[in-house]
Amino acid sequence: MTTQTTETPSAPVNKDGNAKGLIGLPENVGRALATAGGVLAIVSTFLAWTWTSEFPGDLTVTGYPGGLQVLVLIGGALTALFGLASYGVPGLGWLTPAGADSALKLASLGTFTTAWYTVIAITVELGGIVNLEPGGYIVAIVTLAGVLGAFSLPFVRPEPDPIDPDDTGWEQSKHNARHKWTVFKASIASGTPSKAPTLPAFAEILVIVAAMAVGLIVFTYGIGTEYDEQFVGFLIIVGFGFAALAKAGLVARVSAITGKHRTITMFGAFIAAALFPFTQSDDQYATIGVYILIFATVALGLNIVVGLAGLLDLGYVAFLGVGAYTAAMVSGSPSSPFDVHLPFWLSAILGAAVAMVFGVLIGAPTLRLRGDYLAIVTLGFGEIFRITVLNMDGTSGPDITNGSNGISSIPNLNILGFDFGAEHTFLGFTIARFANYFLLMLLITLIVVVVFQRSSDSRIGRAWIAIREDETAALAMGINGFRVKLIAFALGASLAGLAGAVQAHVTYTVTPEQYQFAHVVPPNSAFLLAAVVLGGMGTIAGPLVGAALLYLIPAKLQFLGDYQLFAFGLALVLLMRFRPEGLIPNRRRQLEFHEEAEAPTVLGKTGA
């Protein structure tokens, strides 16, 4: 049967010159085995996997998946979907523009890994394989058969069609033209000439709504995992699922649609995030949500400095501290040396302004340095800030920051009569303190996103990118490198100060140890930089996703104890090995790490 694919063979090949897989099964048998494995994995989740409810999630119920069974069900559904798409089932071709075989391999591998992780965990925790019910044996066998069938399929390399959401309309039209020509040639070869499928505007908007809904569901599920085994399974299935969707070309296709409707996408993302507190029954997970937003907002500000301007800043968390301390001092705290209680909007502006002044004061004498030298200077600034506020306790220095005790008892915000420290009921939903601050921080994040987007699309943004790519060439073209870098430094610092003003009220207390270069609990300079690099430098969504992962993973890996940082570091090494351009990269950065990708015809607005 003919498969719907735009993939081309890579290696290895058999004696006839055709591509082959790792397992010596006929291609049609392997495809059927992989698809059937996904379907049977779904069926197995409706059976009991163990006889006792001592294993978390209660996997003893027949007819109702629970706990890790739900994750295996999702993996099985993806595997079956890609298996049917590989057969050319009508209607599924749009979901796999780059071909389904590679996605089928990853989906089946993710399902297999999650299922076997669950079976092994049951065996180890309950004391033997005897604790498995028939459903446990069935899921182990069918997922193993499915992954063997998937890896008997030929190894092929998809013809890339990534479209950068940051591209101009002219660039996107060039990419679209090349994609249509590729599809047209493939259709001619198959004897059925056609054009690349397109969607009407309302359908594209529905795709954006669906993407936002899926994102909200995944985030809510991940943040609400109740036990360690469930979170590990969540990471496995999300990682393999995202990789499968990327291999299928669906991620690139959705990115192209969201890039075409930027305003709708931003509005939809804001609405989806605003709905998160209303999905929670208490403040337990809203607490994590508000800290993730603080971390993500600061990471987005750092993305201006590192991602756009290419300046390696290792002391960026100090600007967050400047904003937090400034807001704490003027917000009516009894620990503050100033008997001042300014309204929030004024304290937030003051925190951003003071942080910007510090950014200019630090950047003015140091931004003539480049590379590692600049990194060392900024690292020193971060430590100087921490030691300075630690010594301003009235003994080693002036009594301003209260030393190691910090500024405590920062009152809750009260904006236009709305008390952020009290519970409020909206349309039958009750949201508590951290949910209130989550919505406020979401508004701050929206402001930072708009500032980032407008800055990156402006003339100064193009100058930042030129400096990042080749400072010497940019200077030769007449760009004032020092002024451009100083603006980036000052803008990034002010955004961090704005987030710090909210952080001071959320945490009640600001202390020097919150602003170290590296410690277990983010945000800190090391985690902020990792969030930018992991998520995708120079993009909006990248640092937001990277920050969410880097905050959520350590918070959920507490069960590892002393091995927590080791496991976390190992995970980062693996991610950088297999996704060095970041989880959500722009096209230019993606081309730097993948030589097989198609070189762009147009590199920028200037055509160079």
XYZ file of C-alpha atoms in Angstrom:
608
model
C 0.000 0.000 0.000
C 1.315 3.454 -0.855
C 2.350 5.638 2.055
C 1.721 9.366 2.269
C 5.158 10.835 2.818
C 7.543 13.473 1.542
C 10.549 11.723 3.050
C 13.710 10.675 1.266
C 15.878 7.656 2.195
C 19.027 8.270 4.210
C 20.724 5.109 5.590
C 21.096 2.179 5.918
C 19.971 0.493 2.656
C 19.563 -3.114 1.551
C 21.181 -4.810 -1.436
C 18.516 -3.395 -3.778
C 19.327 0.159 -2.749
C 16.125 0.611 -0.760
C 16.115 2.016 2.738
C 15.625 -0.454 5.571
C 15.073 -0.372 9.323
C 16.857 -1.805 12.342
C 14.621 -4.875 12.581
C 14.592 -7.391 9.746
C 10.826 -7.473 9.287
C 9.053 -6.713 6.008
C 7.906 -3.104 5.879
C 4.204 -3.921 5.607
C 4.408 -6.312 8.582
C 6.277 -3.752 10.681
C 3.780 -1.019 9.860
C 0.843 -3.244 10.772
C 2.578 -4.367 13.977
C 3.309 -0.787 15.072
C -0.244 0.392 14.370
C -1.792 -2.628 16.077
C 0.561 -2.119 19.036
C -0.810 1.394 19.505
C -4.427 0.225 19.314
C -3.848 -2.663 21.738
C -1.978 -0.354 24.118
C -5.168 1.743 24.297
C -7.238 -1.378 24.998
C -4.827 -2.553 27.722
C -5.303 0.663 29.697
C -8.902 -0.401 30.377
C -7.644 -3.524 32.161
C -6.252 -3.828 35.688
C -2.440 -3.741 35.848
C -2.034 -4.695 39.493
C -4.210 -6.206 42.205
C -3.486 -3.720 44.996
C -4.119 0.005 45.307
C -0.842 0.469 47.191
C 0.772 1.550 43.920
C -0.076 5.229 43.305
C -2.894 5.935 40.888
C -4.991 2.847 41.686
C -4.348 0.700 38.593
C -6.697 -2.035 39.877
C -9.885 -0.811 38.176
C -11.086 -2.547 35.009
C -12.812 -0.316 32.476
C -11.455 2.996 33.777
C -7.830 4.090 33.130
C -6.128 5.872 35.985
C -2.721 7.333 36.850
C 0.019 6.206 34.494
C -2.504 4.269 32.406
C -3.820 7.597 31.087
C -0.338 8.495 29.830
C 0.043 5.126 28.097
C -3.397 5.636 26.549
C -2.261 8.993 25.120
C 0.914 7.425 23.755
C -1.057 4.565 22.222
C -3.472 7.018 20.607
C -0.589 8.964 19.032
C 0.994 5.715 17.803
C -2.254 4.510 16.255
C -2.860 7.939 14.687
C 0.570 8.060 13.024
C 0.219 4.416 11.997
C -3.044 5.136 10.185
C -1.508 8.275 8.652
C 1.369 6.174 7.300
C -1.246 4.105 5.421
C -2.522 7.269 3.761
C -5.900 7.352 5.534
C -7.844 10.357 4.162
C -7.903 13.362 6.456
C -4.713 12.482 8.347
C -2.278 13.758 5.729
C -2.587 17.331 7.029
C -1.279 16.159 10.409
C 1.883 14.643 8.921
C 3.199 17.008 6.243
C 6.752 15.664 6.656
C 5.709 12.008 6.679
C 4.460 9.678 9.397
C 7.118 6.973 9.665
C 9.627 8.869 11.812
C 6.814 10.144 14.028
C 5.490 6.581 14.349
C 8.874 5.391 15.624
C 9.041 8.089 18.310
C 5.412 7.686 19.397
C 5.725 3.921 19.748
C 9.015 4.297 21.618
C 7.421 6.771 24.027
C 4.470 4.444 24.638
C 6.809 1.500 25.181
C 9.027 3.443 27.592
C 6.096 4.725 29.656
C 4.436 1.287 29.819
C 7.603 -0.564 30.785
C 8.547 2.130 33.293
C 5.155 1.584 34.955
C 5.455 -2.217 34.921
C 8.977 -2.101 36.378
C 7.913 0.431 39.023
C 5.017 -1.822 40.078
C 7.355 -4.807 40.263
C 10.010 -3.004 42.293
C 7.757 -1.078 44.674
C 5.365 -3.933 45.412
C 8.022 -6.634 45.646
C 7.897 -8.802 42.565
C 6.364 -9.523 39.186
C 3.651 -11.537 40.899
C 1.927 -8.233 41.703
C 1.054 -7.718 38.033
C -2.434 -8.430 36.747
C -3.058 -9.628 33.129
C -3.345 -6.015 31.921
C 0.240 -5.364 33.003
C 1.573 -8.322 31.011
C -0.535 -7.393 27.979
C 0.630 -3.775 27.844
C 4.262 -4.868 28.164
C 3.946 -7.349 25.283
C 1.934 -5.177 22.873
C 4.109 -2.067 23.356
C 7.254 -4.155 22.824
C 5.780 -5.610 19.635
C 4.742 -2.128 18.526
C 8.172 -0.602 18.968
C 9.826 -3.545 17.169
C 7.408 -3.094 14.291
C 8.028 0.650 14.135
C 11.780 0.233 13.993
C 11.489 -2.240 11.137
C 10.312 0.632 8.949
C 12.870 2.204 6.586
C 14.988 5.028 7.914
C 14.091 8.173 6.019
C 14.937 11.818 6.366
C 12.121 14.351 5.936
C 12.524 17.196 3.523
C 12.395 20.148 5.903
C 9.768 22.824 5.588
C 10.238 24.868 8.768
C 8.753 28.350 8.616
C 10.045 30.880 11.107
C 7.165 32.761 12.808
C 9.510 35.766 12.953
C 9.899 35.861 9.162
C 8.424 38.669 7.109
C 5.585 38.056 4.669
C 8.078 37.969 1.778
C 10.200 35.320 3.528
C 7.152 33.181 4.300
C 5.975 33.429 0.717
C 9.387 32.191 -0.459
C 9.216 29.219 1.928
C 5.631 28.470 0.884
C 6.605 28.555 -2.789
C 9.433 26.063 -2.235
C 7.126 23.788 -0.197
C 4.403 23.789 -2.877
C 7.009 22.966 -5.548
C 8.318 20.030 -3.472
C 4.819 18.645 -2.945
C 3.986 19.197 -6.613
C 7.070 17.218 -7.721
C 6.204 14.399 -5.315
C 2.610 14.311 -6.583
C 3.798 14.220 -10.201
C 6.028 11.246 -9.376
C 3.060 9.417 -7.820
C 0.817 10.175 -10.809
C -1.675 12.275 -8.848
C -0.759 15.967 -9.303
C -1.949 18.172 -6.460
C -1.171 21.329 -4.538
C -0.131 21.737 -0.924
C -3.302 21.752 1.205
C -4.407 25.092 2.584
C -6.997 26.014 5.180
C -9.524 28.867 5.213
C -8.955 31.627 7.757
C -11.609 30.412 10.208
C -10.093 26.907 10.192
C -6.640 28.317 10.935
C -8.115 30.201 13.897
C -9.672 26.958 15.117
C -6.248 25.310 14.856
C -4.798 28.080 17.044
C -7.613 27.635 19.589
C -7.009 23.875 19.630
C -3.257 24.389 20.111
C -3.880 26.744 23.044
C -6.347 24.300 24.594
C -3.862 21.433 24.299
C -1.148 23.592 25.828
C -3.385 24.481 28.779
C -4.343 20.830 29.326
C -0.721 19.625 29.199
C 0.482 22.367 31.559
C -2.390 21.808 34.010
C -1.822 18.043 34.012
C 1.930 18.378 34.493
C 1.716 20.892 37.308
C -0.997 18.832 39.020
C 0.788 15.459 39.031
C 0.250 14.087 42.518
C 3.102 11.596 42.848
C 6.631 11.079 41.582
C 5.971 8.150 39.239
C 3.225 10.066 37.469
C 5.451 13.078 36.840
C 8.275 10.927 35.452
C 5.788 9.227 33.124
C 4.450 12.649 32.142
C 7.950 13.817 31.168
C 8.507 10.668 29.098
C 5.277 10.846 27.121
C 5.429 14.629 26.598
C 9.051 14.456 25.447
C 8.487 11.674 22.936
C 5.105 13.080 21.916
C 6.547 16.514 21.130
C 9.435 14.921 19.220
C 6.977 12.819 17.209
C 4.819 15.816 16.334
C 7.938 17.739 15.308
C 9.135 14.869 13.094
C 5.703 14.682 11.488
C 5.992 18.370 10.582
C 2.894 19.326 12.562
C 4.796 21.613 14.922
C 6.229 23.555 11.981
C 2.803 23.735 10.335
C 1.108 25.062 13.484
C 4.001 27.510 13.988
C 3.420 28.833 10.485
C -0.279 29.355 11.244
C 0.393 31.090 14.570
C 3.000 33.280 12.882
C 0.417 34.269 10.293
C -2.084 35.280 13.005
C 0.209 36.733 15.655
C -2.359 38.957 17.347
C -4.912 36.172 17.640
C -2.235 33.795 18.901
C -1.088 36.200 21.608
C -4.661 36.900 22.671
C -5.486 33.182 22.712
C -2.390 32.331 24.752
C -3.274 35.036 27.266
C -6.854 33.747 27.616
C -5.668 30.134 27.983
C -3.186 31.110 30.694
C -5.798 33.240 32.477
C -8.085 30.197 32.672
C -5.465 28.194 34.596
C -6.405 29.427 38.131
C -10.033 28.523 37.448
C -9.001 24.894 36.817
C -7.616 24.610 40.363
C -9.634 23.789 43.456
C -7.093 25.359 45.842
C -3.925 27.464 45.854
C -1.496 24.519 45.883
C -0.636 24.517 42.188
C -1.443 28.182 41.571
C 1.572 28.839 43.828
C 3.837 27.014 41.404
C 2.137 28.774 38.511
C 2.855 32.290 39.769
C 6.525 31.452 40.436
C 6.817 29.978 36.939
C 5.442 33.225 35.485
C 7.950 35.295 37.473
C 10.774 33.048 36.300
C 9.512 33.091 32.695
C 9.120 36.873 32.603
C 12.654 37.449 33.838
C 13.953 34.865 31.352
C 12.191 36.729 28.529
C 13.919 39.939 29.619
C 17.264 38.112 29.607
C 16.416 36.880 26.113
C 16.743 40.463 24.879
C 20.285 40.626 26.212
C 21.408 37.094 25.290
C 19.060 35.986 22.529
C 18.815 39.181 20.488
C 21.961 41.154 21.305
C 24.202 38.140 21.982
C 25.570 39.493 25.286
C 26.421 36.757 27.799
C 25.080 38.078 31.124
C 25.762 35.834 34.146
C 24.555 38.277 36.784
C 21.093 39.049 35.440
C 19.280 37.877 38.572
C 20.746 40.909 40.368
C 18.403 43.182 38.378
C 15.486 41.099 39.638
C 16.806 41.710 43.140
C 17.149 45.454 42.548
C 13.504 45.668 41.495
C 12.358 43.496 44.413
C 14.308 45.441 47.040
C 13.197 48.793 45.607
C 9.521 47.798 45.653
C 9.853 46.275 49.141
C 11.326 49.479 50.553
C 8.487 51.694 49.326
C 5.531 49.334 49.889
C 4.946 49.939 53.597
C 7.025 47.101 55.072
C 7.876 47.641 58.771
C 11.400 46.363 58.015
C 11.984 49.115 55.477
C 14.121 52.107 56.559
C 11.757 54.369 54.608
C 8.323 55.090 56.043
C 6.719 55.111 52.602
C 3.753 53.205 51.169
C 3.422 53.938 47.473
C 0.662 52.476 45.282
C 1.709 49.366 43.382
C 1.846 50.928 39.933
C 4.265 53.561 41.221
C 6.429 51.075 43.126
C 6.566 48.831 40.037
C 7.635 51.730 37.816
C 10.194 52.766 40.420
C 11.571 49.210 40.624
C 11.900 49.031 36.833
C 13.516 52.491 36.693
C 16.063 51.777 39.414
C 16.960 48.454 37.768
C 17.394 50.274 34.434
C 19.709 52.810 36.097
C 21.792 49.960 37.490
C 21.836 48.400 34.030
C 23.216 51.610 32.542
C 25.747 52.065 35.359
C 27.037 48.516 34.960
C 26.835 48.463 31.174
C 28.459 51.821 30.445
C 31.984 50.865 31.555
C 31.821 47.171 30.635
C 29.965 46.767 27.339
C 33.076 47.501 25.316
C 34.147 44.023 26.380
C 33.098 40.940 24.457
C 32.452 37.259 25.053
C 33.945 35.638 28.133
C 35.302 38.921 29.486
C 31.817 40.444 29.575
C 30.457 37.267 31.163
C 33.037 37.478 33.983
C 32.216 41.143 34.651
C 28.462 40.491 34.838
C 29.058 37.497 37.091
C 31.041 39.774 39.378
C 28.231 42.339 39.404
C 25.756 39.671 40.514
C 27.957 38.694 43.439
C 28.678 42.327 44.336
C 24.950 43.023 44.540
C 24.317 40.044 46.819
C 27.233 40.859 49.136
C 26.285 44.541 49.235
C 22.684 43.965 50.340
C 23.967 41.375 52.816
C 26.258 43.940 54.444
C 23.770 46.809 54.581
C 22.587 45.755 58.037
C 23.705 48.707 60.158
C 26.858 46.897 61.321
C 29.015 46.288 58.249
C 27.411 49.176 56.392
C 24.422 51.525 56.446
C 21.142 50.136 57.746
C 19.137 49.912 54.508
C 18.438 46.270 53.545
C 18.403 44.684 57.035
C 21.257 42.361 56.066
C 20.651 38.616 55.987
C 17.161 39.050 57.498
C 16.058 40.988 54.447
C 12.950 43.104 54.205
C 10.021 41.142 55.591
C 6.280 41.520 56.203
C 5.688 43.123 52.800
C 1.945 43.796 52.728
C -0.368 42.315 50.132
C -1.329 44.490 47.225
C -4.572 46.404 47.204
C -5.355 47.874 43.805
C -8.568 49.901 43.450
C -10.025 48.122 46.460
C -9.095 44.636 45.204
C -7.190 42.827 47.983
C -4.769 40.343 46.453
C -4.356 38.547 49.770
C -8.041 37.623 50.120
C -10.218 35.036 48.380
C -12.564 36.206 45.653
C -15.398 34.455 43.844
C -16.009 34.915 40.116
C -18.879 33.135 38.348
C -18.922 30.458 41.015
C -15.117 29.943 40.995
C -13.124 30.838 44.107
C -9.578 32.068 43.585
C -7.232 32.652 46.497
C -4.075 34.701 47.101
C -1.641 33.030 44.696
C -4.282 32.812 41.978
C -4.774 36.581 42.298
C -1.059 37.174 41.947
C -0.954 34.710 39.046
C -3.397 36.875 37.097
C -1.433 40.025 37.974
C 1.833 38.410 36.938
C 0.188 37.236 33.734
C -0.608 40.849 32.890
C 3.026 41.801 33.589
C 4.148 38.933 31.344
C 1.903 40.198 28.557
C 3.510 43.643 28.843
C 6.984 42.097 28.636
C 5.983 39.983 25.614
C 4.678 43.061 23.796
C 7.842 45.003 24.615
C 10.007 42.110 23.414
C 8.061 41.683 20.182
C 7.982 45.388 19.341
C 11.670 45.749 20.164
C 12.784 42.752 18.118
C 10.781 43.937 15.086
C 12.116 47.480 15.305
C 15.193 49.041 13.787
C 17.065 48.659 17.069
C 16.070 44.988 17.136
C 17.631 44.396 13.736
C 20.754 46.133 15.010
C 20.844 43.782 18.016
C 20.659 40.770 15.715
C 23.442 42.197 13.540
C 25.627 42.669 16.617
C 24.866 39.134 17.738
C 25.752 37.581 14.390
C 28.973 39.525 13.747
C 29.811 42.601 15.786
C 32.796 43.543 13.649
C 30.741 43.479 10.454
C 27.934 45.414 12.151
C 30.342 48.127 13.265
C 31.750 48.309 9.759
C 28.209 48.898 8.429
C 27.794 51.939 10.653
C 25.943 50.498 13.658
C 26.877 52.153 16.947
C 27.651 48.942 18.789
C 28.138 50.440 22.247
C 24.870 52.398 22.186
C 22.897 49.460 20.806
C 24.242 47.065 23.455
C 23.647 49.585 26.236
C 19.995 49.934 25.196
C 19.607 46.140 25.286
C 21.228 45.969 28.718
C 19.060 48.765 30.116
C 15.815 47.396 28.641
C 16.512 43.876 29.887
C 17.326 45.200 33.364
C 14.112 47.259 33.545
C 11.971 44.246 32.625
C 13.635 42.181 35.343
C 13.032 45.000 37.831
C 9.351 45.060 36.890
C 9.033 41.336 37.620
C 10.965 41.809 40.861
C 8.381 44.313 42.106
C 5.693 41.628 41.908
C 7.981 38.957 43.351
C 8.535 41.046 46.486
C 4.812 41.049 47.256
C 4.316 37.384 46.358
C 7.103 36.092 48.629
C 6.406 38.553 51.509
C 10.173 38.745 52.120
C 13.224 39.563 50.020
C 16.591 38.253 51.235
C 20.094 38.218 49.698
C 20.240 34.426 49.244
C 17.333 34.575 46.780
C 19.638 36.231 44.240
C 22.655 33.945 44.048
C 24.275 32.857 40.804
C 23.236 29.233 41.283
C 21.240 27.370 43.905
C 18.613 24.631 43.926
C 15.516 26.841 43.713
C 15.141 29.151 40.671
C 15.149 31.892 39.609
C 18.887 32.448 39.613
C 21.329 33.512 36.938
C 22.320 29.977 35.946
C 18.732 28.761 35.607
C 17.677 31.915 33.776
C 20.406 31.470 31.186
C 19.555 27.769 30.870
C 15.888 28.657 30.311
C 16.775 30.959 27.416
C 19.144 28.474 25.766
C 16.925 25.443 26.363
C 13.727 27.136 25.209
C 15.163 28.840 22.144
C 17.218 32.005 21.945
C 15.648 34.999 20.228
C 12.063 33.708 20.381
C 9.084 34.606 22.574
C 7.662 31.164 23.308
C 11.078 29.550 23.851
C 12.056 31.164 27.188
C 8.484 30.823 28.461
C 8.501 27.064 27.821
C 12.097 26.685 29.012
C 11.393 28.548 32.254
C 8.288 26.452 32.920
C 10.265 23.229 32.487
C 13.264 24.386 34.517
C 11.058 25.429 37.420
C 8.676 22.484 37.289
C 11.270 19.708 36.975
C 13.286 20.566 40.140
C 10.057 21.129 42.070
C 8.831 17.661 41.090
C 12.165 15.828 41.506
C 12.364 16.292 45.265
C 12.128 12.518 45.724
C 15.636 12.130 44.275
C 17.135 13.886 47.297
C 20.891 14.349 46.904
C 20.736 13.131 43.297
C 18.262 15.812 42.251
C 20.776 18.169 40.637
C 22.603 15.234 39.040
C 19.412 14.001 37.357
C 18.482 17.541 36.388
C 21.897 18.180 34.841
C 21.785 14.876 32.978
C 18.386 15.779 31.539
C 19.756 19.120 30.324
C 22.763 17.420 28.708
C 20.474 15.030 26.825
C 18.185 17.856 25.702
C 21.117 19.901 24.442
C 22.529 16.853 22.698
C 19.367 16.059 20.762
C 17.893 19.565 20.534
C 20.857 21.980 20.629
C 18.911 24.779 18.938
C 16.347 24.800 21.752
C 12.825 23.450 22.071
C 11.260 26.289 20.073
C 14.043 27.717 17.883
C 13.854 30.268 15.122
C 14.838 29.160 11.633
C 18.251 30.826 11.568
C 19.405 29.153 14.763
C 18.007 25.806 13.629
C 20.095 25.957 10.462
C 23.247 26.473 12.531
C 22.855 23.030 14.119
C 21.422 21.012 11.243
C 23.554 20.928 8.136
C 21.015 18.775 6.308
C 18.371 21.498 6.561
C 17.597 23.613 3.535
C 19.451 26.925 3.437
C 17.094 29.897 3.400
C 16.844 31.988 0.275
C 16.233 35.127 2.332
C 18.054 35.567 5.651
C 16.509 38.764 6.849
C 14.629 41.901 5.993
C 17.703 43.371 4.402
C 18.184 40.295 2.257
C 21.591 39.526 3.740
